[in-house]
Amino acid sequence: MRFKPLFRRMYGITAAQVQKSLTTVKWFGQPLKVTRINGVDRSLRAMAAELERSPEFQPFVSPSAGTFLWRTIAGTPRLSVHSFGGAIDLNVARSSYWAWNGCQEGQRGIVYRNAFPLALVQVFERHGWIWGGRWYYHDTMHFEYRPELTGAEACQQRP
Ligand SMILES: [Zn+2]
């Protein structure tokens, strides 16, 4: 769950406001737009440097299917964390999404599939990101920066 007023207050109420805080991070050679707010850009850059030392992860993390995009979550009126520049989708070809097999929200018995290695997920979590692969409505390519949930060090730093 996300408390929308908090996200809007932190990152911006409109696409134009959010875009003022965006910057480019090189992700395996691919330029990606993320917000500078709360150090999302620093976190993504640090993770890229770490992951580049583990070539076994490259087929999962590259190419990224995208970061900033002002949009609601498919089939809902809720803004995705992509709208705030605080989320990344990894390689869609390695991914699984709960609705891809025709399931509807509220339906029971959604079949879970995942190909992403746990060690890769743990790198993201250590850097303050949560993984959509842990959700019942799973989205295995999706990570969003939520240090308040992961307890990552970035969250404990004082300004
Ligand atoms: Zn996503």
Tab-separated table of C-alpha atoms and ligand atoms in Angstrom:
chain	number	residue	atom	x	y	z
A	1	MET	CA	0.000	0.000	0.000
A	2	ARG	CA	1.094	3.562	-0.683
A	3	PHE	CA	-0.134	6.718	1.055
A	4	LYS	CA	-0.704	8.899	-1.992
A	5	PRO	CA	-0.560	12.323	-0.269
A	6	LEU	CA	2.904	11.490	1.066
A	7	PHE	CA	4.200	10.571	-2.391
A	8	ARG	CA	2.669	13.672	-3.976
A	9	ARG	CA	4.143	15.885	-1.246
A	10	MET	CA	7.596	14.346	-1.621
A	11	TYR	CA	7.866	13.994	-5.394
A	12	GLY	CA	5.304	16.376	-6.947
A	13	ILE	CA	1.591	16.704	-7.655
A	14	THR	CA	1.812	16.879	-11.449
A	15	ALA	CA	4.012	15.311	-14.117
A	16	ALA	CA	5.620	18.726	-14.698
A	17	GLN	CA	6.520	19.082	-10.997
A	18	VAL	CA	8.006	15.586	-10.869
A	19	GLN	CA	10.000	16.206	-14.054
A	20	LYS	CA	11.795	19.194	-12.470
A	21	SER	CA	13.584	16.778	-10.139
A	22	LEU	CA	14.493	14.118	-12.695
A	23	THR	CA	18.057	13.320	-13.646
A	24	THR	CA	19.720	10.703	-15.851
A	25	VAL	CA	21.421	7.599	-14.484
A	26	LYS	CA	23.402	5.269	-16.749
A	27	TRP	CA	22.109	1.733	-16.283
A	28	PHE	CA	24.269	-0.758	-18.177
A	29	GLY	CA	24.806	1.935	-20.828
A	30	GLN	CA	21.123	2.840	-20.977
A	31	PRO	CA	20.136	6.387	-19.897
A	32	LEU	CA	17.261	6.226	-17.376
A	33	LYS	CA	15.327	9.124	-15.822
A	34	VAL	CA	14.769	8.969	-12.060
A	35	THR	CA	14.157	11.567	-9.366
A	36	ARG	CA	16.931	13.142	-7.283
A	37	ILE	CA	14.517	13.409	-4.347
A	38	ASN	CA	15.392	11.139	-1.402
A	39	GLY	CA	18.573	10.108	-3.249
A	40	VAL	CA	16.815	7.745	-5.668
A	41	ASP	CA	19.401	8.637	-8.342
A	42	ARG	CA	22.324	7.994	-5.984
A	43	SER	CA	20.864	4.662	-4.955
A	44	LEU	CA	20.300	3.526	-8.547
A	45	ARG	CA	23.801	4.646	-9.562
A	46	ALA	CA	25.376	2.763	-6.635
A	47	MET	CA	23.398	-0.342	-7.513
A	48	ALA	CA	24.432	-0.158	-11.179
A	49	ALA	CA	28.090	-0.018	-10.133
A	50	GLU	CA	27.603	-3.025	-7.846
A	51	LEU	CA	25.600	-5.090	-10.356
A	52	GLU	CA	28.089	-4.462	-13.166
A	53	ARG	CA	30.524	-6.574	-11.124
A	54	SER	CA	28.096	-9.554	-11.301
A	55	PRO	CA	27.756	-10.450	-15.005
A	56	GLU	CA	25.358	-13.312	-14.182
A	57	PHE	CA	22.701	-10.692	-13.335
A	58	GLN	CA	23.023	-8.731	-16.581
A	59	PRO	CA	20.378	-10.700	-18.578
A	60	PHE	CA	17.841	-9.837	-15.859
A	61	VAL	CA	18.658	-6.169	-15.310
A	62	SER	CA	19.332	-5.112	-18.895
A	63	PRO	CA	17.657	-3.745	-20.886
A	64	SER	CA	15.445	-1.916	-18.418
A	65	ALA	CA	11.805	-1.655	-19.503
A	66	GLY	CA	11.685	1.872	-18.031
A	67	THR	CA	11.706	4.159	-15.010
A	68	PHE	CA	9.841	7.505	-15.022
A	69	LEU	CA	6.433	7.420	-16.668
A	70	TRP	CA	3.432	9.459	-15.472
A	71	ARG	CA	0.721	6.822	-15.439
A	72	THR	CA	-1.816	4.965	-13.352
A	73	ILE	CA	-1.471	1.284	-12.534
A	74	ALA	CA	-3.177	-0.704	-15.318
A	75	GLY	CA	-6.881	-1.118	-14.608
A	76	THR	CA	-6.842	1.181	-11.541
A	77	PRO	CA	-7.002	4.949	-10.828
A	78	ARG	CA	-3.850	4.680	-8.653
A	79	LEU	CA	-0.634	6.401	-9.700
A	80	SER	CA	2.320	4.047	-10.015
A	81	VAL	CA	5.630	4.924	-8.304
A	82	HIS	CA	6.922	5.197	-11.890
A	83	SER	CA	4.975	8.482	-11.972
A	84	PHE	CA	7.291	9.885	-9.304
A	85	GLY	CA	10.554	8.693	-10.867
A	86	GLY	CA	11.132	6.232	-8.031
A	87	ALA	CA	10.692	2.865	-9.770
A	88	ILE	CA	12.493	0.729	-12.336
A	89	ASP	CA	11.301	-2.144	-14.493
A	90	LEU	CA	13.996	-4.654	-15.420
A	91	ASN	CA	14.125	-6.957	-18.466
A	92	VAL	CA	10.518	-7.617	-19.463
A	93	ALA	CA	11.588	-10.784	-21.334
A	94	ARG	CA	12.556	-12.376	-17.977
A	95	SER	CA	9.466	-11.138	-16.155
A	96	SER	CA	6.136	-12.371	-14.945
A	97	TYR	CA	3.084	-10.204	-14.233
A	98	TRP	CA	0.007	-11.498	-12.433
A	99	ALA	CA	-2.486	-10.244	-15.069
A	100	TRP	CA	-0.639	-11.625	-18.112
A	101	ASN	CA	-2.565	-14.905	-17.926
A	102	GLY	CA	-5.954	-13.172	-17.895
A	103	CYS	CA	-6.594	-12.976	-14.133
A	104	GLN	CA	-8.709	-10.133	-12.720
A	105	GLU	CA	-8.043	-8.101	-9.545
A	106	GLY	CA	-9.797	-9.723	-6.579
A	107	GLN	CA	-9.556	-13.163	-8.134
A	108	ARG	CA	-8.116	-16.030	-6.089
A	109	GLY	CA	-5.628	-18.588	-7.316
A	110	ILE	CA	-3.304	-16.337	-9.270
A	111	VAL	CA	-0.353	-18.512	-10.305
A	112	TYR	CA	3.029	-17.192	-9.173
A	113	ARG	CA	5.965	-17.384	-11.537
A	114	ASN	CA	9.417	-15.897	-11.117
A	115	ALA	CA	12.770	-16.200	-12.861
A	116	PHE	CA	14.670	-13.426	-11.018
A	117	PRO	CA	17.444	-14.760	-8.723
A	118	LEU	CA	16.944	-14.040	-5.018
A	119	ALA	CA	20.547	-12.780	-4.782
A	120	LEU	CA	19.683	-10.056	-7.307
A	121	VAL	CA	16.535	-9.100	-5.390
A	122	GLN	CA	18.623	-8.851	-2.212
A	123	VAL	CA	20.972	-6.315	-3.846
A	124	PHE	CA	17.982	-4.071	-4.531
A	125	GLU	CA	16.561	-4.558	-1.036
A	126	ARG	CA	19.889	-3.735	0.557
A	127	HIS	CA	19.820	-0.449	-1.368
A	128	GLY	CA	16.305	0.427	-0.154
A	129	TRP	CA	14.145	-0.918	-2.989
A	130	ILE	CA	11.148	-3.234	-2.671
A	131	TRP	CA	10.369	-5.925	-5.211
A	132	GLY	CA	7.068	-6.435	-7.012
A	133	GLY	CA	7.850	-10.153	-7.063
A	134	ARG	CA	6.930	-10.349	-3.355
A	135	TRP	CA	3.335	-9.238	-3.974
A	136	TYR	CA	0.277	-11.471	-4.490
A	137	TYR	CA	-0.387	-9.290	-7.547
A	138	HIS	CA	3.188	-9.935	-8.566
A	139	ASP	CA	5.203	-7.915	-11.056
A	140	THR	CA	8.663	-9.467	-11.046
A	141	MET	CA	10.441	-6.853	-13.192
A	142	HIS	CA	9.311	-4.019	-10.890
A	143	PHE	CA	11.352	-2.442	-8.085
A	144	GLU	CA	10.558	0.807	-6.284
A	145	TYR	CA	12.635	2.871	-3.869
A	146	ARG	CA	11.054	2.545	-0.416
A	147	PRO	CA	13.788	2.799	2.222
A	148	GLU	CA	11.137	3.444	4.877
A	149	LEU	CA	10.028	-0.182	4.368
A	150	THR	CA	13.377	-1.906	3.789
A	151	GLY	CA	15.272	-0.136	6.561
A	152	ALA	CA	18.108	0.623	4.169
A	153	GLU	CA	20.861	2.850	5.486
A	154	ALA	CA	19.833	5.729	3.226
A	155	CYS	CA	16.650	6.063	5.270
A	156	GLN	CA	18.540	6.489	8.519
A	157	GLN	CA	20.883	9.220	7.328
A	158	ARG	CA	20.231	12.683	8.700
A	159	PRO	CA	20.387	15.693	6.342
B	1	ZN	ZN	7.121	-1.139	-12.736
